[in-house]
Structures are given as C-alpha cells and as structure tokens.
XYZ file of C-alpha atoms in Angstrom:
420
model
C 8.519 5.337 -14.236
C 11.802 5.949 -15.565
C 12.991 5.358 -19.164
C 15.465 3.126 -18.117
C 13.365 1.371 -15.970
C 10.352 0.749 -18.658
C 12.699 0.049 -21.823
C 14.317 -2.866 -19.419
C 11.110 -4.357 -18.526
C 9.933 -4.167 -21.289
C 12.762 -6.063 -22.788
C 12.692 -8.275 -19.898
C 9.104 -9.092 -20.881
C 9.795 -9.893 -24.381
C 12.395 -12.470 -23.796
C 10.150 -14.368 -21.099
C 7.445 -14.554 -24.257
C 9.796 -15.667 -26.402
C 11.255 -18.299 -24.400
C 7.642 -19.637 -23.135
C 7.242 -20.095 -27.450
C 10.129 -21.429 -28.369
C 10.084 -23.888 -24.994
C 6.515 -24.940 -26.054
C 8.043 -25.084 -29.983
C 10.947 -26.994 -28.710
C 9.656 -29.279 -26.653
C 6.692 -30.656 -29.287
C 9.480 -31.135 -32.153
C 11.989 -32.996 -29.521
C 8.731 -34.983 -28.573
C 7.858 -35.554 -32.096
C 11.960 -36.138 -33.052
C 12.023 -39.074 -30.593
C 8.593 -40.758 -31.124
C 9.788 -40.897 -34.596
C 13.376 -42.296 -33.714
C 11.770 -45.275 -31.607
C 8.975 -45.817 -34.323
C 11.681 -45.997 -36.739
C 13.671 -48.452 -34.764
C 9.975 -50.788 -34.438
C 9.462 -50.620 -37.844
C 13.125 -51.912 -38.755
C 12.677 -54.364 -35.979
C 9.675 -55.784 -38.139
C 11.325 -55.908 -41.226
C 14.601 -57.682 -39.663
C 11.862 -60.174 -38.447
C 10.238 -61.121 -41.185
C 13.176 -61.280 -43.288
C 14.510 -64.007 -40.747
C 11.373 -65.945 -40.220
C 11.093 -65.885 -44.003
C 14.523 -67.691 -44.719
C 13.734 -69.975 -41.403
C 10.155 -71.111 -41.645
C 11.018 -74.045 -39.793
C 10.894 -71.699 -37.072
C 7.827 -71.926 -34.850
C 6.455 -68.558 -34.107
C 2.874 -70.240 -32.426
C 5.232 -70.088 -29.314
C 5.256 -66.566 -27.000
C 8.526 -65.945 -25.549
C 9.179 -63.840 -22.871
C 12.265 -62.681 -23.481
C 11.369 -61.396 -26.993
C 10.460 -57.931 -27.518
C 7.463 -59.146 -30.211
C 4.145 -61.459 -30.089
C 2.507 -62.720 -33.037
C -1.447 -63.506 -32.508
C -3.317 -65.575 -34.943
C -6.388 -63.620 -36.678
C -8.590 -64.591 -39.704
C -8.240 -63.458 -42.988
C -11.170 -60.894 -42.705
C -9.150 -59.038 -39.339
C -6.015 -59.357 -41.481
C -7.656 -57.108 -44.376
C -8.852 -54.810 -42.045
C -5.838 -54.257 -40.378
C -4.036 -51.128 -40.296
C -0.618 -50.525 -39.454
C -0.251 -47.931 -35.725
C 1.961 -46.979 -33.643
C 0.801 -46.548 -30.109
C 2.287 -45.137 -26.593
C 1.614 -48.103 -23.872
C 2.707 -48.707 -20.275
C 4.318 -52.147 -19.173
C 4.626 -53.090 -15.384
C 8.885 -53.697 -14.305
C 8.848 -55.872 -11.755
C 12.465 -54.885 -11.031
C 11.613 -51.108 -10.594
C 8.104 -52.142 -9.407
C 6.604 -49.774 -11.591
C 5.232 -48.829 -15.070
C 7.990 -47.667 -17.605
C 6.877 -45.654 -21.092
C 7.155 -48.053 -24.395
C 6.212 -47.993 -27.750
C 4.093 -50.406 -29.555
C 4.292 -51.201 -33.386
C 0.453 -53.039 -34.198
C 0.803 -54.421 -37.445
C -0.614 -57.441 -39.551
C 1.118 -60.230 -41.474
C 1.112 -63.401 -43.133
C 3.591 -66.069 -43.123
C 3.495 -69.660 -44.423
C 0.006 -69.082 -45.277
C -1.375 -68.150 -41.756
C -2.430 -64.657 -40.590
C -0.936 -63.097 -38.014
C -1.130 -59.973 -35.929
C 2.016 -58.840 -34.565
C 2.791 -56.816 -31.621
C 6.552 -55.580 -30.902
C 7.779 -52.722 -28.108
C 10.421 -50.874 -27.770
C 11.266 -48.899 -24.337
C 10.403 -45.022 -24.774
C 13.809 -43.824 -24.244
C 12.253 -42.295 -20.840
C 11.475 -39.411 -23.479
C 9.308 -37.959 -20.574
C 12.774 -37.718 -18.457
C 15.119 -37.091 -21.509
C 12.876 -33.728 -22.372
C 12.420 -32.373 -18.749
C 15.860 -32.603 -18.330
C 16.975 -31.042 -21.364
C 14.519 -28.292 -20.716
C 15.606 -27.521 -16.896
C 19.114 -27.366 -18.398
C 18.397 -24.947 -21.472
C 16.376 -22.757 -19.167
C 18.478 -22.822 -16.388
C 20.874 -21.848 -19.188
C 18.399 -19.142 -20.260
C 17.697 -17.158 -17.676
C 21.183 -16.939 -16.396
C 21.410 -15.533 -19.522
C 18.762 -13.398 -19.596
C 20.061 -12.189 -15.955
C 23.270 -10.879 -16.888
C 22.167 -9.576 -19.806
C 19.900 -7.777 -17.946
C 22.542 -6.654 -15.054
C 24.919 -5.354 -18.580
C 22.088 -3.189 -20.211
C 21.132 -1.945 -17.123
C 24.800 -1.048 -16.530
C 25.121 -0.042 -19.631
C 21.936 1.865 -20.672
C 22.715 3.616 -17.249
C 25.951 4.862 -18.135
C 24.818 6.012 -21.669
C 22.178 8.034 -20.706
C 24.096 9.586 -18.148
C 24.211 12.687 -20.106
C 20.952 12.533 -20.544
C 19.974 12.937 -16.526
C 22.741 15.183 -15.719
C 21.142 17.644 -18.355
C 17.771 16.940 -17.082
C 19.404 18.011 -13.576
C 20.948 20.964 -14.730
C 17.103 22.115 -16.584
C 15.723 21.306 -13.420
C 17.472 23.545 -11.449
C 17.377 26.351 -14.401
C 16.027 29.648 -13.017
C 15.107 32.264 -15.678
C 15.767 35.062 -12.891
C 19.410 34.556 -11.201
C 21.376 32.098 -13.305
C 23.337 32.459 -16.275
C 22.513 29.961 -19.273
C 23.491 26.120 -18.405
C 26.235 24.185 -19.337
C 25.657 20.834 -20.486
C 28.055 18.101 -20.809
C 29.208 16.759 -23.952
C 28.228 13.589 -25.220
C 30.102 11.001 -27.549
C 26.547 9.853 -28.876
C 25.580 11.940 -31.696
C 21.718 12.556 -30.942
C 22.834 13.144 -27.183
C 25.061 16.127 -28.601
C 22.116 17.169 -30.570
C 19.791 17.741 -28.047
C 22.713 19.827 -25.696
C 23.358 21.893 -28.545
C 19.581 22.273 -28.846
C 18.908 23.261 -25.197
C 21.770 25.374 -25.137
C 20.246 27.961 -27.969
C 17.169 26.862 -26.221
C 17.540 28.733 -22.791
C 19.968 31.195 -24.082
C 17.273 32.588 -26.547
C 14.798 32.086 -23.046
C 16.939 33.883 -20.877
C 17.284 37.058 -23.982
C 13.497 37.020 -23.890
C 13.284 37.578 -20.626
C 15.330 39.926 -20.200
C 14.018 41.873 -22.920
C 10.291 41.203 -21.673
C 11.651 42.074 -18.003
C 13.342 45.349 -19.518
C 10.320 45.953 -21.698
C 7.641 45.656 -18.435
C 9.689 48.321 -16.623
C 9.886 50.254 -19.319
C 6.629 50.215 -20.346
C 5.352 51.052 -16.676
C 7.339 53.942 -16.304
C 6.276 55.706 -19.476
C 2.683 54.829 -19.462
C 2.410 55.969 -15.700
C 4.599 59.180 -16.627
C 2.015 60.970 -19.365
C -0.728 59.205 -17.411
C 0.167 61.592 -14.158
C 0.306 64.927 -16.541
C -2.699 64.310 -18.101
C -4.148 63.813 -14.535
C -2.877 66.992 -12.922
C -3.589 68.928 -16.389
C -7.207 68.274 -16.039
C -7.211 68.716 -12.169
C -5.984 72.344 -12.941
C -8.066 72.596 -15.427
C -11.065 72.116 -13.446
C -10.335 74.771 -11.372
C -10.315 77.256 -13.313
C -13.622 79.630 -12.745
C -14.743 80.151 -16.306
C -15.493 76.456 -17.598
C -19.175 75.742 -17.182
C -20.448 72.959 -14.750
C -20.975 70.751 -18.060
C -17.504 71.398 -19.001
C -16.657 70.226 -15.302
C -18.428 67.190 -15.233
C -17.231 66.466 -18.793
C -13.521 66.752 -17.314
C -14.132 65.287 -14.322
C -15.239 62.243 -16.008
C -12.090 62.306 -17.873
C -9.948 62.185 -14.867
C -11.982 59.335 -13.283
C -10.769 57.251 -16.557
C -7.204 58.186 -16.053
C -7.116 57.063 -12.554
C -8.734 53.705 -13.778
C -6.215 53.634 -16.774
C -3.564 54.171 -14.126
C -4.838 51.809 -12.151
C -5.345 48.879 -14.577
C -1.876 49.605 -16.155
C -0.298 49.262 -12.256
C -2.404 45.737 -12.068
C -1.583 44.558 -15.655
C 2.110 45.205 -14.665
C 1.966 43.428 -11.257
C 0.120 40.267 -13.023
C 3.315 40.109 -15.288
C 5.753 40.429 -12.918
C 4.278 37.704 -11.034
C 4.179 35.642 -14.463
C 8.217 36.371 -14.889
C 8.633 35.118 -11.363
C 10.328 38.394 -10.534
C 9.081 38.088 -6.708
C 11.317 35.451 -5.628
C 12.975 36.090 -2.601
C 11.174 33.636 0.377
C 10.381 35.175 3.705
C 8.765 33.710 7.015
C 5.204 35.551 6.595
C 2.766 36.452 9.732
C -0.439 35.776 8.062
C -2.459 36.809 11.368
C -0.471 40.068 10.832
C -1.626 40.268 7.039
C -4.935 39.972 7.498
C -5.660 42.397 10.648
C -3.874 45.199 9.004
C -5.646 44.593 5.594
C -9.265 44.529 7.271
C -8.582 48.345 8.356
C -7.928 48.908 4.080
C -12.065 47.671 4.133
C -13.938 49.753 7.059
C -16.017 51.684 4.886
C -17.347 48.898 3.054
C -17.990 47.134 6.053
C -19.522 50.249 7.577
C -21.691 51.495 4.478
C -22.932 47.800 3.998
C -23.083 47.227 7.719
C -21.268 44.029 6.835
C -20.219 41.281 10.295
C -16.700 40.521 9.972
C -15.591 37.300 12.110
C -11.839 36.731 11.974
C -10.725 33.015 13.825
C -7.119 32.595 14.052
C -5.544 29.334 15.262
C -1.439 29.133 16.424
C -0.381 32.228 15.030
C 0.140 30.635 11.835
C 3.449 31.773 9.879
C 4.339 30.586 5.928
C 7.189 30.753 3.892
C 6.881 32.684 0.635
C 7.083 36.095 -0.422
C 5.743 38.855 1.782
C 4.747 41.205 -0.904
C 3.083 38.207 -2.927
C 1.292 36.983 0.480
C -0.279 40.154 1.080
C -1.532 40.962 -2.352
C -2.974 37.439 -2.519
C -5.090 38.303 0.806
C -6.018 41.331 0.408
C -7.747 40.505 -2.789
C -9.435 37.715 -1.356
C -10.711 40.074 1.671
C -11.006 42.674 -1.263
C -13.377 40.216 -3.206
C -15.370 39.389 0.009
C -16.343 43.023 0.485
C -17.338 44.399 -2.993
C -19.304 41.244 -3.678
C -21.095 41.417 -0.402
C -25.090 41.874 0.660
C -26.130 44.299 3.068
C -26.535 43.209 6.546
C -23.936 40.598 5.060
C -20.805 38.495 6.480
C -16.800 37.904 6.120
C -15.411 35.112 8.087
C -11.702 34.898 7.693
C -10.476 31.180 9.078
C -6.597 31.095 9.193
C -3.992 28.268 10.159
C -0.809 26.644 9.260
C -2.495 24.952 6.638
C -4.816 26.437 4.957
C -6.702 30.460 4.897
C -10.575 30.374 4.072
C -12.206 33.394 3.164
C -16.489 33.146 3.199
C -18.479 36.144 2.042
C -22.363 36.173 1.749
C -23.490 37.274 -2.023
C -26.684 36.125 -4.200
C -23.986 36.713 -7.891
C -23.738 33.726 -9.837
C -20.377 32.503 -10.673
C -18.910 30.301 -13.677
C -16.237 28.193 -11.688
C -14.640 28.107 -15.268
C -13.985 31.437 -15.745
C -13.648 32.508 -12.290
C -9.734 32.964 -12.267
C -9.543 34.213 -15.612
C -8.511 37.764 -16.522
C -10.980 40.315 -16.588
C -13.960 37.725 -15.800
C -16.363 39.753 -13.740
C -19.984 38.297 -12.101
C -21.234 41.568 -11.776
C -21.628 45.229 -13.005
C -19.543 46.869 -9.992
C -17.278 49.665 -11.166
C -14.987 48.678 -8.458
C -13.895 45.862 -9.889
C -11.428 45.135 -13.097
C -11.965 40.947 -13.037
C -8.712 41.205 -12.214
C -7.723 40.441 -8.693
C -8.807 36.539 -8.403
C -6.999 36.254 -11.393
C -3.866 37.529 -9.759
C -4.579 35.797 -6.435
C -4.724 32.499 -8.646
C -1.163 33.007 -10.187
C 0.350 34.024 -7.116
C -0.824 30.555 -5.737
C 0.935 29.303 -8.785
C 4.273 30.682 -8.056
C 4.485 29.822 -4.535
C 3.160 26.491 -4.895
C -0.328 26.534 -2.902
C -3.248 25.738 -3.923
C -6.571 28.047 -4.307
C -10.134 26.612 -4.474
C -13.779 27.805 -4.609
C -16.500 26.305 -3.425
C -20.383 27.791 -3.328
C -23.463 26.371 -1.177
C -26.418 28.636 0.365
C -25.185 32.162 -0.856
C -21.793 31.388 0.615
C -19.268 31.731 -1.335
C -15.645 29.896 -0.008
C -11.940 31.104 -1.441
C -9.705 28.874 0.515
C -5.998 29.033 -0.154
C -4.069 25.906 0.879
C -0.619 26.088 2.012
C-alpha cells in the first residue's frame, strides 16, 4: 500500500471515530438540554398555578377541565408525605393526528385550602425525537461533505508534495550500478525532501566510486594472481624434468603443481562469483537451452563412463530463455557438473527441460543440509573435485537473472530444478 494511500485512510478513519463520539456526545447533551428546557417550563407552570389559585381560592379546582394542561387528584395526608416530586416522559393519544405525540409530565404533591392534592401537568415534548434527528442529518450531512473535500484537497495535495518524493524513487529504481552515470534528482522546496536528494546523491555517487574501484580492483587482482600463478606452474613443470631430482623430489613437486592448478582454479571461480555479484554480465540474449545442455554432457563422458552412470535427457518445444548466454551455461553446467561428481555407480542423470522450468535428478546416498547447500564452500562430501563452490554460483546466477533455483530430496534422488 502506498504512503499516500495509508496516511489518508488512516486519517479518513480517525475522523469517522471522532464524529461517531462527538454525535453520540452531542446528541445525549441536546437530549438532556431539552428535557431540561420543558421540565423547566412544568415547573414554572406549577408555581404560576399555585400562586393564582392561592390569591383566588374561590376558585374550584375539584373540577377537571379538558382544555387545561394540569389535573389535581385528591390524596390523603399519608400519600401527600410520601410524595416525591418527578418528572416523567409519557405518551398522549391526538385525536387530530390520530396518533400518540411525546409529552412531559410534572408529578408533584400539594396542599391548598387545607386539602391534599396530587397534581399532574404536561407539556408537549417539543417533538425532541424529530428536533434531534433532524439536527443530526443536517450536521452530518454537513460533516461528511466536509470530510469529502477535505479528503479530495489532501489527496491533491499530499500528491503533489510528495511528488519529489516518487520521481526520486523512479529515478533509484531505474539506477544501474553498471551503465549509468550518478542520478539527478529534482529539487524540492520542502526542506527534509532536499535532505534526502542531497543524501542519495553522495549516496550513489560514493556507490558508483566503489564499484568502480571494486570492478577495477577484481580485474586487477585476476590478472596478477593468475600471472605469478602460471610461472610458478611452468617453473616446476621444468623442473620436474630435469634427470637428477630423485622420484621423492618428483612427487614432492608434483604435488606442488597439483596445488597451483587448484589455486588457479579457485582464484578463476572466486573471480567469476564476483563478477556475477557486480552484475557485470548484463547483456540479455535469446538462449537455446537444448543446445546448452547437449554440448555440456560431452564436458562429462568420462564420469559417466568410469561410473557407468545412465544419462536420460527429455526435451520438450525446443525451449529458448532470455538472459545471458555465458551466465546460462555456467549455471547448467554446474548443475550437470554436480549430478556427476556426486553420483553412485551404476547411477542416473535425468535432465528435464522446457520453457518453464530445467530439472536436473542425480542418484547419490550424501546427506545434504538444505541450509547450507548454496553457501560458499559448503561441501557434503570429501571429493577433491569439488571446491563447494559451483551451487553457490549457480544460486547467484539465478539471482541476477531473476529465476528461481530449488532442491528437493526423496529416495536417494536428489532434484536441482531451476525455474524460469
């Protein structure tokens, strides 16, 4: 979800609490406000009429009128000291609107010219019921037109401030390390906006020195490693043949040079694995896989023939990728690599390819931690052949090109499948 997106709804979520508790507030003290305007209308009605029956006690009050808006009921002087004072909602039937209306009744207890009295006088509700739903449709009607175009303006708004914000975000997106120069970001009147450009801006330019540096330094670093590597190599070649060094001396040397070649070799790996890291191989190609694998199979013959190993190749469509050739082929030819130095006698290789997806099986009794298994230098098993190396490559190559490699193990089968 998108900033802009979550800060408005959140917003939007806020206001829609607040206004279901101040509605509830509001509409319990405009309740409350009117039941005390009409009880405060009965009880000066009460006073008004006792003051005038007291100055006019000729008055008879035994009488019930219906026109009044009060009734006085005789009581005994043992109700009239238990009487208490209430106010009371009630309901009275209109016969004009055929229908019960809201009042208020005032219960209270008297005495006049020596008699007791309980008196009962209404007053109409004020349709409070009406009054308050109306006043509430209006306000919130009111509200959330409100709250609309306030939320129309800070989405407007918020959009157009944070355009900066995106457009860098675009331009970072797009940053390649390998064949663009350092990005330029827009400038921004908001001061932490202009912060953060300035920011990314040393950012990738110290990035992009790094890398070139690291690049440079890789090359570098190849070239004279591999360079004394060679000379020490042919140096104890010739000195092997010379006649007078004893056949302890020989082996001795001999030995030597078989670490060379494995120094030379695991210098030539180490380099490729951090060339792939640097993304230096990115140039996309349409890439034969059927063509891949048949010519890699021939690299294997002897292991296939000294371990008498069945190799069953299935092909479906001719399947073609895009990515990088060179990548492509080092990726399966370690796989098919793997398959054959971890292999039984009297084993099997099946090789399953397609547009999706290439599955490489390979018979073998090694345990394998699934955790470690593309790590560097991880190894199952004591073979000299192997560095731990080459799944580890074969795993950051599916990095870089976006696919997807996966193990799986069940009955001494062991599955690499790389999905496309």
């Amino acid at each position: 979800m998108k900033l802009l997106s979550y800060t408005t709804r959140i917003q939007l979520f806020a206001f829609l609490l607040l206004f279901g508790i101040f509605s509830t507030l509001f509409y319990l003290v405009l309740s409350w406000n009117v039941l005390q305007n009409v009880d405060e209308v009965l009880n000066n009605r009460k006073m008004n009429l006792l003051a005038y029956l007291e100055k006019h006690p000729e008055i008879s009050i035994a009488k019930d009128y219906p026109l009044d808006d009060f009734t006085f009921y005789p009581i005994d002087i043992n109700t009239f000291q238990d009487g208490k004072e209430s106010y009371a909602d009630t309901l009275i039937y209109e016969p004009i609107d055929a229908e019960l209306d809201e009042y208020r009744k005032l219960i209270t207890f008297v005495e006049l010219n020596d008699s007791y009295y309980k008196l009962e006088i209404v007053k109409p509700h004020l349709e409070a019921t009406e009054i308050i739903g109306t006043i509430a449709i209006t306000l919130g009607g009111l509200f959330f037109g409100l709250v609309f175009c306030f939320y129309l303006s800070n989405r407007m708004l918020s959009r157009r401030i944070w355009q900066p914000f995106y457009t860098m975000l675009d331009k970072l997106k797009n940053y390649n390390l390998v064949n663009a120069n350092t990005p330029v970001f827009p400038n921004s009147k908001i001061e932490e906006f202009q912060l953060l450009n300035n920011v990314m801006t040393e950012l990738t330019r110290k990035n992009k020195e790094v890398f070139e540096n690291q690049k440079q330094f890789i090359g570098d670093a190849s070239h004279e490693l591999q360079t004394p590597l060679s000379i020490i190599q042919s140096k104890l070649e010739a000195l092997v043949g010379q006649t007078q060094l004893t056949e302890e001396q020989a082996t001795i040397i001999e030995s030597i040079i078989g670490s060379t070649q494995r120094i030379k070799k695991l210098n030539k790996t180490l380099l490729l694995l951090s060339k792939i890291e640097n993304r230096q191989f990115l140039m996309t190609d349409e890439v034969r896989v059927e063509e891949i694998i048949h010519r890699s199979l021939e690299y294997f013959e002897e292991h296939k023939e000294a371990l008498n190993i069945q190799v069953e190749v299935e092909i479906e469509d001719h399947p073609s990728i895009q990515g990088n050739y060179t990548l492509a082929e080092i990726l399966i030819q370690n796989l098919l690599k793997n398959a054959f130095v971890h292999n039984l006698k009297n084993g099997q290789v099946t090789v399953l390819a397609s547009k999706q997806r290439l599955t490489v099986t390979n018979t073998s009794n090694e345990r394998i931690d699934q955790e470690k298994l593309f790590q560097r230098f991880y190894k199952s098993s004591n073979n000299p052949e192997s560095w731990g190396l080459g799944l580890a490559i074969a795993y950051k190559i599916s990095q870089v090109s976006n696919w997807e490699l996966t193990y799986s193990h069940k009955n001494a089968l062991h599955t690499f499948t790389v999905h496309f």
